Amino acid sequence: MQPAGVIIPAVLIVAIGGGIGLADLAMRKDKVKLDRPEPPPLDLVLPPVKPTPAGEATNPQPASTQASPDVDVKTEATSDPAAAAAPIAESARTPPAAPTATPPAALPKGHITVPQAAALYDQQAFFVDSRRKDVYVAGHVAGAFRADMVSFKAGDPMWVRGLPKEMILVVYCDGGDCDESEHVAQLLNASGFNAVYVMHDGFPGWKDAGHPVETGEGQE
Amino acid sequence: MGWVCVPLRLILGGLFAFAAFNKLIAKGEGPATSSGPQGFAWTIKAFKLDLPDWAVLTSTFTTPWIEIIAGAMLILGIWTRGAALVIGGLLVVFIALLLSVLYRGLNVDCGCFGDMSPFCPAKVGWCHIIQNVGMLAAAIAIMATRRHALTVCKC
């Protein structure tokens, strides 16, 4: 067979396929929307956080995900319009926070305080430790799974694939300047999870507040 | 060689027909789907190629139809080498697109088989490059074979 005997059939196949495709396009064009719809806002209600003796907690501040600002997290306090404006005023009256705690008003978008994270923990939220394995083994939030950025190199880790997308996820690292939790939160958000929060003060803040921790290999 | 190519033709043609089915007919669910024309259009947009809308829509519908016809012809043995050339050309384009996605560090789904991902993780990675290079090698082998066995016609 001459080269033309290969090229001509190839051109015909492309022409036939392209023609049928264009006809299909004309019929079904209206059914295809080019922009992905924004995920529906979640109607989460965080329980009010009890103030700690150190005065760490104030009214919980509505938090939303970094990559999905439409997530609508409500607190019981915000159900009252008058109270909705309270957090800033409250925080101004609140005694100075404990050394490791960051006041809610100072948190970046999508970040939550340790008391808010603890409230979500009680609601069976899923905790994700984004630190190195050796640090994770030395101590982590009880029940937390580990996933750093490397874990996502070959696609979502197995346990991520098995989670329902409605699950509330709380990601943490070491607090302070560490930004691994931020990156992992964005990867989880890109994987379709709508409610992903970063525990701003990280594992040190969690541990200092006396919340459950465990050591060992855990799960990843 | 013609008989050696029979399994290659069946596998490669079957994979392309399967991929096209998932892009054209399978119904995806939710805003994260890569299946059906809707999901495939979102996948093309996610590759951030700065294509105009008409080009995205045209690719969404013509690519899978070309895949399904070329795949069927490869299986049946009609214009076998021409079909292998078309599939090889598509694979070269796909490999270039995947390399561009990897180079730009985009964390997006491949969408190669809609929501299905029989050989690799859903997110684009080197596994997809290897998968496509393997299929390209099969297409080249079929193209290089002059006489094929088990064909509907000798065309």
mmCIF file of C-alpha atoms in Angstrom:
data_model
loop_
_atom_site.group_PDB
_atom_site.id
_atom_site.type_symbol
_atom_site.label_atom_id
_atom_site.label_comp_id
_atom_site.label_asym_id
_atom_site.label_seq_id
_atom_site.Cartn_x
_atom_site.Cartn_y
_atom_site.Cartn_z
ATOM 1 C CA MET A 1 0.000 0.000 0.000
ATOM 2 C CA GLN A 2 1.340 3.403 -0.959
ATOM 3 C CA PRO A 3 1.558 6.218 1.626
ATOM 4 C CA ALA A 4 -1.465 7.807 -0.030
ATOM 5 C CA GLY A 5 -3.300 4.581 0.740
ATOM 6 C CA VAL A 6 -2.811 5.286 4.428
ATOM 7 C CA ILE A 7 -3.189 9.042 4.453
ATOM 8 C CA ILE A 8 -6.370 9.249 2.367
ATOM 9 C CA PRO A 9 -8.304 6.807 4.615
ATOM 10 C CA ALA A 10 -6.981 8.684 7.655
ATOM 11 C CA VAL A 11 -8.242 11.983 6.247
ATOM 12 C CA LEU A 12 -11.590 10.369 5.469
ATOM 13 C CA ILE A 13 -11.890 8.991 9.006
ATOM 14 C CA VAL A 14 -11.181 12.451 10.443
ATOM 15 C CA ALA A 15 -13.664 14.015 8.026
ATOM 16 C CA ILE A 16 -16.408 11.501 8.850
ATOM 17 C CA GLY A 17 -15.802 11.704 12.595
ATOM 18 C CA GLY A 18 -15.532 15.482 12.478
ATOM 19 C CA GLY A 19 -18.731 15.758 10.428
ATOM 20 C CA ILE A 20 -20.729 13.570 12.787
ATOM 21 C CA GLY A 21 -19.205 15.446 15.721
ATOM 22 C CA LEU A 22 -20.287 18.804 14.299
ATOM 23 C CA ALA A 23 -23.804 17.480 13.704
ATOM 24 C CA ASP A 24 -23.860 16.201 17.294
ATOM 25 C CA LEU A 25 -22.606 19.597 18.458
ATOM 26 C CA ALA A 26 -25.447 21.351 16.626
ATOM 27 C CA MET A 27 -27.971 19.078 18.363
ATOM 28 C CA ARG A 28 -26.550 19.044 21.878
ATOM 29 C CA LYS A 29 -24.756 22.393 22.120
ATOM 30 C CA ASP A 30 -27.306 23.864 24.500
ATOM 31 C CA LYS A 31 -26.868 21.010 26.964
ATOM 32 C CA VAL A 32 -23.202 21.785 27.576
ATOM 33 C CA LYS A 33 -22.223 24.601 29.927
ATOM 34 C CA LEU A 34 -18.598 25.579 29.696
ATOM 35 C CA ASP A 35 -18.220 26.855 33.243
ATOM 36 C CA ARG A 36 -18.294 24.387 36.078
ATOM 37 C CA PRO A 37 -21.036 25.312 38.559
ATOM 38 C CA GLU A 38 -19.883 26.535 41.923
ATOM 39 C CA PRO A 39 -20.439 23.911 44.596
ATOM 40 C CA PRO A 40 -23.631 24.576 46.567
ATOM 41 C CA PRO A 41 -23.022 26.401 49.835
ATOM 42 C CA LEU A 42 -22.972 24.109 52.808
ATOM 43 C CA ASP A 43 -25.242 24.977 55.664
ATOM 44 C CA LEU A 44 -23.012 24.028 58.524
ATOM 45 C CA VAL A 45 -23.786 25.131 62.047
ATOM 46 C CA LEU A 46 -20.884 25.301 64.420
ATOM 47 C CA PRO A 47 -21.883 24.984 68.052
ATOM 48 C CA PRO A 48 -20.918 27.914 70.247
ATOM 49 C CA VAL A 49 -17.470 27.448 71.704
ATOM 50 C CA LYS A 50 -17.180 27.579 75.443
ATOM 51 C CA PRO A 51 -14.614 30.141 76.580
ATOM 52 C CA THR A 52 -11.534 28.559 78.074
ATOM 53 C CA PRO A 53 -10.058 29.742 81.339
ATOM 54 C CA ALA A 54 -7.263 31.390 79.394
ATOM 55 C CA GLY A 55 -9.836 33.424 77.518
ATOM 56 C CA GLU A 56 -8.709 31.860 74.279
ATOM 57 C CA ALA A 57 -12.122 31.412 72.798
ATOM 58 C CA THR A 58 -14.459 34.113 71.676
ATOM 59 C CA ASN A 59 -17.555 33.795 69.565
ATOM 60 C CA PRO A 60 -16.689 31.444 66.747
ATOM 61 C CA GLN A 61 -16.097 33.270 63.537
ATOM 62 C CA PRO A 62 -17.691 32.053 60.361
ATOM 63 C CA ALA A 63 -15.016 30.371 58.326
ATOM 64 C CA SER A 64 -14.977 29.447 54.695
ATOM 65 C CA THR A 65 -12.596 27.482 52.557
ATOM 66 C CA GLN A 66 -9.637 29.152 50.976
ATOM 67 C CA ALA A 67 -10.390 28.035 47.435
ATOM 68 C CA SER A 68 -14.136 28.023 47.725
ATOM 69 C CA PRO A 69 -15.252 31.237 49.358
ATOM 70 C CA ASP A 70 -18.932 30.457 48.864
ATOM 71 C CA VAL A 71 -18.992 27.866 51.606
ATOM 72 C CA ASP A 72 -21.389 29.272 54.125
ATOM 73 C CA VAL A 73 -20.464 28.255 57.622
ATOM 74 C CA LYS A 74 -22.821 29.658 60.177
ATOM 75 C CA THR A 75 -22.513 29.863 63.873
ATOM 76 C CA GLU A 76 -25.423 29.959 66.188
ATOM 77 C CA ALA A 77 -24.347 33.441 67.148
ATOM 78 C CA THR A 78 -24.728 34.691 63.578
ATOM 79 C CA SER A 79 -28.370 33.678 63.460
ATOM 80 C CA ASP A 80 -29.037 36.888 65.360
ATOM 81 C CA PRO A 81 -28.261 39.912 63.166
ATOM 82 C CA ALA A 82 -27.250 41.940 66.183
ATOM 83 C CA ALA A 83 -24.935 39.215 67.340
ATOM 84 C CA ALA A 84 -23.460 38.790 63.884
ATOM 85 C CA ALA A 85 -21.512 41.980 64.355
ATOM 86 C CA ALA A 86 -20.412 40.936 67.800
ATOM 87 C CA PRO A 87 -17.198 38.988 67.158
ATOM 88 C CA ILE A 88 -15.041 42.021 66.546
ATOM 89 C CA ALA A 89 -16.461 43.939 69.495
ATOM 90 C CA GLU A 90 -16.261 40.833 71.657
ATOM 91 C CA SER A 91 -12.683 40.191 70.732
ATOM 92 C CA ALA A 92 -11.851 43.777 71.613
ATOM 93 C CA ARG A 93 -13.167 43.163 75.137
ATOM 94 C CA THR A 94 -11.641 39.751 75.489
ATOM 95 C CA PRO A 95 -8.605 39.421 77.711
ATOM 96 C CA PRO A 96 -5.316 38.803 75.901
ATOM 97 C CA ALA A 97 -5.193 35.363 74.349
ATOM 98 C CA ALA A 98 -2.971 32.545 75.474
ATOM 99 C CA PRO A 99 0.502 32.706 73.896
ATOM 100 C CA THR A 100 -0.155 29.997 71.321
ATOM 101 C CA ALA A 101 -3.649 31.106 70.409
ATOM 102 C CA THR A 102 -4.501 33.439 67.546
ATOM 103 C CA PRO A 103 -7.624 35.554 68.039
ATOM 104 C CA PRO A 104 -10.389 34.650 65.555
ATOM 105 C CA ALA A 105 -10.536 38.162 64.111
ATOM 106 C CA ALA A 106 -6.892 37.885 63.000
ATOM 107 C CA LEU A 107 -7.323 34.620 61.137
ATOM 108 C CA PRO A 108 -6.850 34.408 57.376
ATOM 109 C CA LYS A 109 -9.814 33.251 55.317
ATOM 110 C CA GLY A 110 -10.570 29.550 55.737
ATOM 111 C CA HIS A 111 -8.618 29.287 58.982
ATOM 112 C CA ILE A 112 -10.238 28.318 62.251
ATOM 113 C CA THR A 113 -9.196 28.467 65.875
ATOM 114 C CA VAL A 114 -8.331 25.455 67.998
ATOM 115 C CA PRO A 115 -11.662 25.655 69.893
ATOM 116 C CA GLN A 116 -13.543 25.746 66.587
ATOM 117 C CA ALA A 117 -11.505 22.785 65.374
ATOM 118 C CA ALA A 118 -12.303 20.981 68.619
ATOM 119 C CA ALA A 119 -16.004 21.635 68.047
ATOM 120 C CA LEU A 120 -15.697 20.151 64.568
ATOM 121 C CA TYR A 121 -13.737 17.234 66.050
ATOM 122 C CA ASP A 122 -16.722 16.514 68.267
ATOM 123 C CA GLN A 123 -18.889 16.570 65.122
ATOM 124 C CA GLN A 124 -16.773 13.756 63.647
ATOM 125 C CA ALA A 125 -14.879 16.042 61.261
ATOM 126 C CA PHE A 126 -11.946 14.401 59.513
ATOM 127 C CA PHE A 127 -8.503 15.636 60.606
ATOM 128 C CA VAL A 128 -5.591 15.675 58.175
ATOM 129 C CA ASP A 129 -1.996 16.036 59.380
ATOM 130 C CA SER A 130 0.128 17.650 56.650
ATOM 131 C CA ARG A 131 3.484 17.386 58.467
ATOM 132 C CA ARG A 132 6.433 15.066 57.817
ATOM 133 C CA LYS A 133 5.968 11.437 58.734
ATOM 134 C CA ASP A 134 8.503 11.404 61.565
ATOM 135 C CA VAL A 135 6.825 14.422 63.177
ATOM 136 C CA TYR A 136 3.411 12.802 62.710
ATOM 137 C CA VAL A 137 4.609 9.593 64.333
ATOM 138 C CA ALA A 138 5.919 11.584 67.305
ATOM 139 C CA GLY A 139 2.421 12.949 67.987
ATOM 140 C CA HIS A 140 -0.721 13.950 66.139
ATOM 141 C CA VAL A 141 -4.397 14.681 66.665
ATOM 142 C CA ALA A 142 -6.034 11.416 67.716
ATOM 143 C CA GLY A 143 -7.505 9.724 64.671
ATOM 144 C CA ALA A 144 -5.902 12.113 62.153
ATOM 145 C CA PHE A 145 -4.731 10.769 58.811
ATOM 146 C CA ARG A 146 -1.472 12.001 57.317
ATOM 147 C CA ALA A 147 -1.184 13.546 53.857
ATOM 148 C CA ASP A 148 1.486 16.016 52.807
ATOM 149 C CA MET A 149 1.900 17.499 49.337
ATOM 150 C CA VAL A 150 4.024 14.532 48.215
ATOM 151 C CA SER A 151 1.098 12.237 48.987
ATOM 152 C CA PHE A 152 -0.848 13.927 46.188
ATOM 153 C CA LYS A 153 1.906 13.615 43.556
ATOM 154 C CA ALA A 154 0.441 10.439 42.101
ATOM 155 C CA GLY A 155 -3.171 11.534 42.505
ATOM 156 C CA ASP A 156 -5.345 11.633 45.574
ATOM 157 C CA PRO A 157 -4.303 9.210 48.345
ATOM 158 C CA MET A 158 -6.529 6.130 48.653
ATOM 159 C CA TRP A 159 -8.258 7.282 51.827
ATOM 160 C CA VAL A 160 -9.088 10.633 50.207
ATOM 161 C CA ARG A 161 -10.822 8.834 47.351
ATOM 162 C CA GLY A 162 -12.949 6.909 49.834
ATOM 163 C CA LEU A 163 -14.238 9.984 51.667
ATOM 164 C CA PRO A 164 -17.638 11.488 50.871
ATOM 165 C CA LYS A 165 -17.189 14.954 49.420
ATOM 166 C CA GLU A 166 -19.531 16.442 52.018
ATOM 167 C CA MET A 167 -17.130 15.486 54.819
ATOM 168 C CA ILE A 168 -15.766 18.368 56.878
ATOM 169 C CA LEU A 169 -11.966 18.308 56.772
ATOM 170 C CA VAL A 170 -9.610 20.099 59.142
ATOM 171 C CA VAL A 171 -6.005 20.304 57.977
ATOM 172 C CA TYR A 172 -3.143 21.302 60.235
ATOM 173 C CA CYS A 173 0.612 21.506 60.391
ATOM 174 C CA ASP A 174 2.777 23.149 63.041
ATOM 175 C CA GLY A 175 0.990 26.504 63.169
ATOM 176 C CA GLY A 176 2.962 29.723 62.945
ATOM 177 C CA ASP A 177 4.753 30.091 59.612
ATOM 178 C CA CYS A 178 4.146 26.597 58.270
ATOM 179 C CA ASP A 179 2.090 26.589 55.106
ATOM 180 C CA GLU A 180 1.860 22.853 54.311
ATOM 181 C CA SER A 181 -1.678 22.765 55.695
ATOM 182 C CA GLU A 182 -2.624 25.598 53.351
ATOM 183 C CA HIS A 183 -1.303 23.718 50.307
ATOM 184 C CA VAL A 184 -2.901 20.413 51.308
ATOM 185 C CA ALA A 185 -6.204 22.214 52.005
ATOM 186 C CA GLN A 186 -6.113 23.660 48.499
ATOM 187 C CA LEU A 187 -5.384 20.227 46.996
ATOM 188 C CA LEU A 188 -8.287 18.723 48.938
ATOM 189 C CA ASN A 189 -10.482 21.593 47.846
ATOM 190 C CA ALA A 190 -9.476 20.973 44.232
ATOM 191 C CA SER A 191 -10.387 17.313 44.747
ATOM 192 C CA GLY A 192 -13.978 18.336 45.330
ATOM 193 C CA PHE A 193 -14.222 18.796 49.092
ATOM 194 C CA ASN A 194 -16.226 21.907 49.891
ATOM 195 C CA ALA A 195 -15.625 22.201 53.611
ATOM 196 C CA VAL A 196 -11.872 22.278 54.156
ATOM 197 C CA TYR A 197 -10.502 24.299 57.056
ATOM 198 C CA VAL A 198 -7.024 25.036 58.269
ATOM 199 C CA MET A 199 -6.470 24.844 62.034
ATOM 200 C CA HIS A 200 -4.444 28.010 62.311
ATOM 201 C CA ASP A 201 -2.442 27.235 65.442
ATOM 202 C CA GLY A 202 -1.684 23.730 64.242
ATOM 203 C CA PHE A 203 -0.746 20.742 66.343
ATOM 204 C CA PRO A 204 1.077 22.768 69.046
ATOM 205 C CA GLY A 205 -2.087 24.798 69.698
ATOM 206 C CA TRP A 206 -4.191 21.630 69.783
ATOM 207 C CA LYS A 207 -1.842 19.875 72.168
ATOM 208 C CA ASP A 208 -1.455 22.902 74.448
ATOM 209 C CA ALA A 209 -5.241 23.119 74.732
ATOM 210 C CA GLY A 210 -5.288 19.550 76.078
ATOM 211 C CA HIS A 211 -7.236 17.985 73.232
ATOM 212 C CA PRO A 212 -6.795 14.276 72.362
ATOM 213 C CA VAL A 213 -3.459 13.329 70.810
ATOM 214 C CA GLU A 214 -1.821 10.032 69.979
ATOM 215 C CA THR A 215 1.545 8.798 68.779
ATOM 216 C CA GLY A 216 2.612 6.112 66.343
ATOM 217 C CA GLU A 217 2.272 5.240 62.693
ATOM 218 C CA GLY A 218 -1.422 6.064 62.497
ATOM 219 C CA GLN A 219 -2.964 6.056 59.050
ATOM 220 C CA GLU A 220 -1.990 7.558 55.724
ATOM 221 C CA MET B 1 3.004 -9.903 11.630
ATOM 222 C CA GLY B 2 -0.610 -9.528 10.525
ATOM 223 C CA TRP B 3 -1.749 -12.037 13.164
ATOM 224 C CA VAL B 4 0.493 -10.488 15.822
ATOM 225 C CA CYS B 5 -1.293 -7.193 15.238
ATOM 226 C CA VAL B 6 -4.757 -8.646 15.832
ATOM 227 C CA PRO B 7 -4.633 -8.388 19.653
ATOM 228 C CA LEU B 8 -3.003 -4.963 19.363
ATOM 229 C CA ARG B 9 -5.823 -3.807 17.093
ATOM 230 C CA LEU B 10 -8.514 -5.212 19.375
ATOM 231 C CA ILE B 11 -6.995 -3.691 22.522
ATOM 232 C CA LEU B 12 -6.169 -0.296 21.017
ATOM 233 C CA GLY B 13 -9.438 -0.036 19.100
ATOM 234 C CA GLY B 14 -11.372 -1.192 22.167
ATOM 235 C CA LEU B 15 -9.670 1.344 24.422
ATOM 236 C CA PHE B 16 -10.424 4.194 22.034
ATOM 237 C CA ALA B 17 -14.035 3.111 21.595
ATOM 238 C CA PHE B 18 -14.362 2.836 25.396
ATOM 239 C CA ALA B 19 -12.796 6.272 25.895
ATOM 240 C CA ALA B 20 -15.104 7.796 23.289
ATOM 241 C CA PHE B 21 -18.161 6.141 24.849
ATOM 242 C CA ASN B 22 -17.308 7.709 28.216
ATOM 243 C CA LYS B 23 -16.867 11.134 26.634
ATOM 244 C CA LEU B 24 -19.972 11.023 24.445
ATOM 245 C CA ILE B 25 -22.613 8.899 26.093
ATOM 246 C CA ALA B 26 -21.795 8.131 29.740
ATOM 247 C CA LYS B 27 -23.544 10.442 32.151
ATOM 248 C CA GLY B 28 -21.355 12.154 34.714
ATOM 249 C CA GLU B 29 -22.673 13.328 38.031
ATOM 250 C CA GLY B 30 -21.792 16.434 39.985
ATOM 251 C CA PRO B 31 -19.554 19.383 39.194
ATOM 252 C CA ALA B 32 -16.373 17.269 39.355
ATOM 253 C CA THR B 33 -17.309 14.793 36.608
ATOM 254 C CA SER B 34 -15.192 14.183 33.502
ATOM 255 C CA SER B 35 -17.768 11.957 31.790
ATOM 256 C CA GLY B 36 -20.188 12.804 29.015
ATOM 257 C CA PRO B 37 -19.880 15.856 26.757
ATOM 258 C CA GLN B 38 -20.392 18.109 29.780
ATOM 259 C CA GLY B 39 -17.571 16.556 31.779
ATOM 260 C CA PHE B 40 -15.262 16.397 28.757
ATOM 261 C CA ALA B 41 -15.839 20.114 28.053
ATOM 262 C CA TRP B 42 -14.934 20.936 31.671
ATOM 263 C CA THR B 43 -11.830 18.760 31.362
ATOM 264 C CA ILE B 44 -10.691 20.657 28.257
ATOM 265 C CA LYS B 45 -11.323 23.968 30.035
ATOM 266 C CA ALA B 46 -9.385 22.761 33.085
ATOM 267 C CA PHE B 47 -6.298 22.276 30.894
ATOM 268 C CA LYS B 48 -6.223 26.098 30.586
ATOM 269 C CA LEU B 49 -5.294 26.246 26.924
ATOM 270 C CA ASP B 50 -6.942 29.654 26.400
ATOM 271 C CA LEU B 51 -9.132 28.194 23.680
ATOM 272 C CA PRO B 52 -12.180 30.204 22.564
ATOM 273 C CA ASP B 53 -15.523 28.700 23.540
ATOM 274 C CA TRP B 54 -16.320 27.539 20.011
ATOM 275 C CA ALA B 55 -13.030 25.594 19.875
ATOM 276 C CA VAL B 56 -13.757 23.925 23.238
ATOM 277 C CA LEU B 57 -17.228 22.917 22.081
ATOM 278 C CA THR B 58 -15.959 21.667 18.702
ATOM 279 C CA SER B 59 -13.214 19.587 20.356
ATOM 280 C CA THR B 60 -15.725 18.256 22.879
ATOM 281 C CA PHE B 61 -17.866 16.675 20.176
ATOM 282 C CA THR B 62 -15.495 15.946 17.279
ATOM 283 C CA THR B 63 -12.622 14.304 19.221
ATOM 284 C CA PRO B 64 -14.671 11.414 20.658
ATOM 285 C CA TRP B 65 -16.465 10.815 17.348
ATOM 286 C CA ILE B 66 -13.121 10.562 15.534
ATOM 287 C CA GLU B 67 -11.911 8.241 18.334
ATOM 288 C CA ILE B 68 -14.940 5.969 18.111
ATOM 289 C CA ILE B 69 -14.846 5.679 14.305
ATOM 290 C CA ALA B 70 -11.092 5.093 14.202
ATOM 291 C CA GLY B 71 -11.381 2.567 17.053
ATOM 292 C CA ALA B 72 -14.215 0.673 15.353
ATOM 293 C CA MET B 73 -12.338 0.566 12.044
ATOM 294 C CA LEU B 74 -9.233 -0.718 13.784
ATOM 295 C CA ILE B 75 -11.225 -3.549 15.376
ATOM 296 C CA LEU B 76 -13.058 -4.437 12.180
ATOM 297 C CA GLY B 77 -10.032 -4.072 9.938
ATOM 298 C CA ILE B 78 -11.455 -1.435 7.626
ATOM 299 C CA TRP B 79 -8.812 1.094 6.538
ATOM 300 C CA THR B 80 -6.721 -0.436 9.306
ATOM 301 C CA ARG B 81 -3.511 1.478 8.727
ATOM 302 C CA GLY B 82 -5.356 4.752 8.165
ATOM 303 C CA ALA B 83 -7.237 4.246 11.438
ATOM 304 C CA ALA B 84 -3.944 3.534 13.201
ATOM 305 C CA LEU B 85 -2.524 6.760 11.743
ATOM 306 C CA VAL B 86 -5.482 8.752 13.092
ATOM 307 C CA ILE B 87 -5.159 7.174 16.533
ATOM 308 C CA GLY B 88 -1.398 7.757 16.495
ATOM 309 C CA GLY B 89 -1.960 11.415 15.596
ATOM 310 C CA LEU B 90 -4.487 11.826 18.412
ATOM 311 C CA LEU B 91 -2.060 10.207 20.853
ATOM 312 C CA VAL B 92 0.731 12.591 19.849
ATOM 313 C CA VAL B 93 -1.602 15.528 20.547
ATOM 314 C CA PHE B 94 -2.720 13.997 23.863
ATOM 315 C CA ILE B 95 0.880 13.405 24.966
ATOM 316 C CA ALA B 96 1.792 17.015 24.108
ATOM 317 C CA LEU B 97 -1.218 18.286 26.109
ATOM 318 C CA LEU B 98 -0.383 16.100 29.115
ATOM 319 C CA LEU B 99 3.258 17.243 29.063
ATOM 320 C CA SER B 100 2.067 20.845 28.953
ATOM 321 C CA VAL B 101 -0.190 20.192 31.978
ATOM 322 C CA LEU B 102 2.696 18.602 33.886
ATOM 323 C CA TYR B 103 5.067 21.428 32.930
ATOM 324 C CA ARG B 104 2.617 24.032 34.204
ATOM 325 C CA GLY B 105 2.022 22.052 37.408
ATOM 326 C CA LEU B 106 -1.761 21.889 36.986
ATOM 327 C CA ASN B 107 -3.534 19.495 39.338
ATOM 328 C CA VAL B 108 -6.329 18.406 37.001
ATOM 329 C CA ASP B 109 -8.080 15.194 36.049
ATOM 330 C CA CYS B 110 -6.954 13.538 32.805
ATOM 331 C CA GLY B 111 -10.472 12.779 31.619
ATOM 332 C CA CYS B 112 -8.882 10.300 29.147
ATOM 333 C CA PHE B 113 -11.622 7.748 29.851
ATOM 334 C CA GLY B 114 -14.176 10.103 31.389
ATOM 335 C CA ASP B 115 -14.532 9.373 35.102
ATOM 336 C CA MET B 116 -12.992 5.925 34.575
ATOM 337 C CA SER B 117 -9.268 5.601 35.029
ATOM 338 C CA PRO B 118 -8.375 1.961 34.389
ATOM 339 C CA PHE B 119 -4.587 2.235 34.406
ATOM 340 C CA CYS B 120 -3.590 5.456 36.159
ATOM 341 C CA PRO B 121 -4.755 7.762 38.964
ATOM 342 C CA ALA B 122 -7.370 10.306 37.912
ATOM 343 C CA LYS B 123 -5.009 13.290 38.177
ATOM 344 C CA VAL B 124 -2.631 13.893 35.273
ATOM 345 C CA GLY B 125 0.805 12.411 35.951
ATOM 346 C CA TRP B 126 3.658 10.552 34.308
ATOM 347 C CA CYS B 127 1.575 7.376 34.369
ATOM 348 C CA HIS B 128 -0.659 8.910 31.689
ATOM 349 C CA ILE B 129 2.352 9.783 29.528
ATOM 350 C CA ILE B 130 3.618 6.187 29.773
ATOM 351 C CA GLN B 131 0.128 4.844 29.052
ATOM 352 C CA ASN B 132 -0.181 6.998 25.919
ATOM 353 C CA VAL B 133 3.348 6.253 24.724
ATOM 354 C CA GLY B 134 2.527 2.533 25.017
ATOM 355 C CA MET B 135 -0.613 3.015 22.931
ATOM 356 C CA LEU B 136 1.359 5.119 20.423
ATOM 357 C CA ALA B 137 3.874 2.271 20.032
ATOM 358 C CA ALA B 138 0.990 -0.110 19.307
ATOM 359 C CA ALA B 139 -0.458 2.312 16.738
ATOM 360 C CA ILE B 140 2.936 2.606 15.015
ATOM 361 C CA ALA B 141 3.296 -1.188 14.922
ATOM 362 C CA ILE B 142 -0.133 -1.509 13.284
ATOM 363 C CA MET B 143 0.660 1.269 10.822
ATOM 364 C CA ALA B 144 3.964 -0.381 9.892
ATOM 365 C CA THR B 145 2.301 -3.727 9.151
ATOM 366 C CA ARG B 146 1.310 -4.011 5.505
ATOM 367 C CA ARG B 147 -0.894 -7.121 5.599
ATOM 368 C CA HIS B 148 -3.371 -7.534 8.442
ATOM 369 C CA ALA B 149 -5.254 -10.695 9.337
ATOM 370 C CA LEU B 150 -8.919 -10.926 10.337
ATOM 371 C CA THR B 151 -10.062 -7.874 8.446
ATOM 372 C CA VAL B 152 -13.471 -7.094 6.972
ATOM 373 C CA CYS B 153 -11.806 -5.888 3.795
ATOM 374 C CA LYS B 154 -8.341 -5.736 2.277
ATOM 375 C CA CYS B 155 -8.568 -1.966 2.078
#
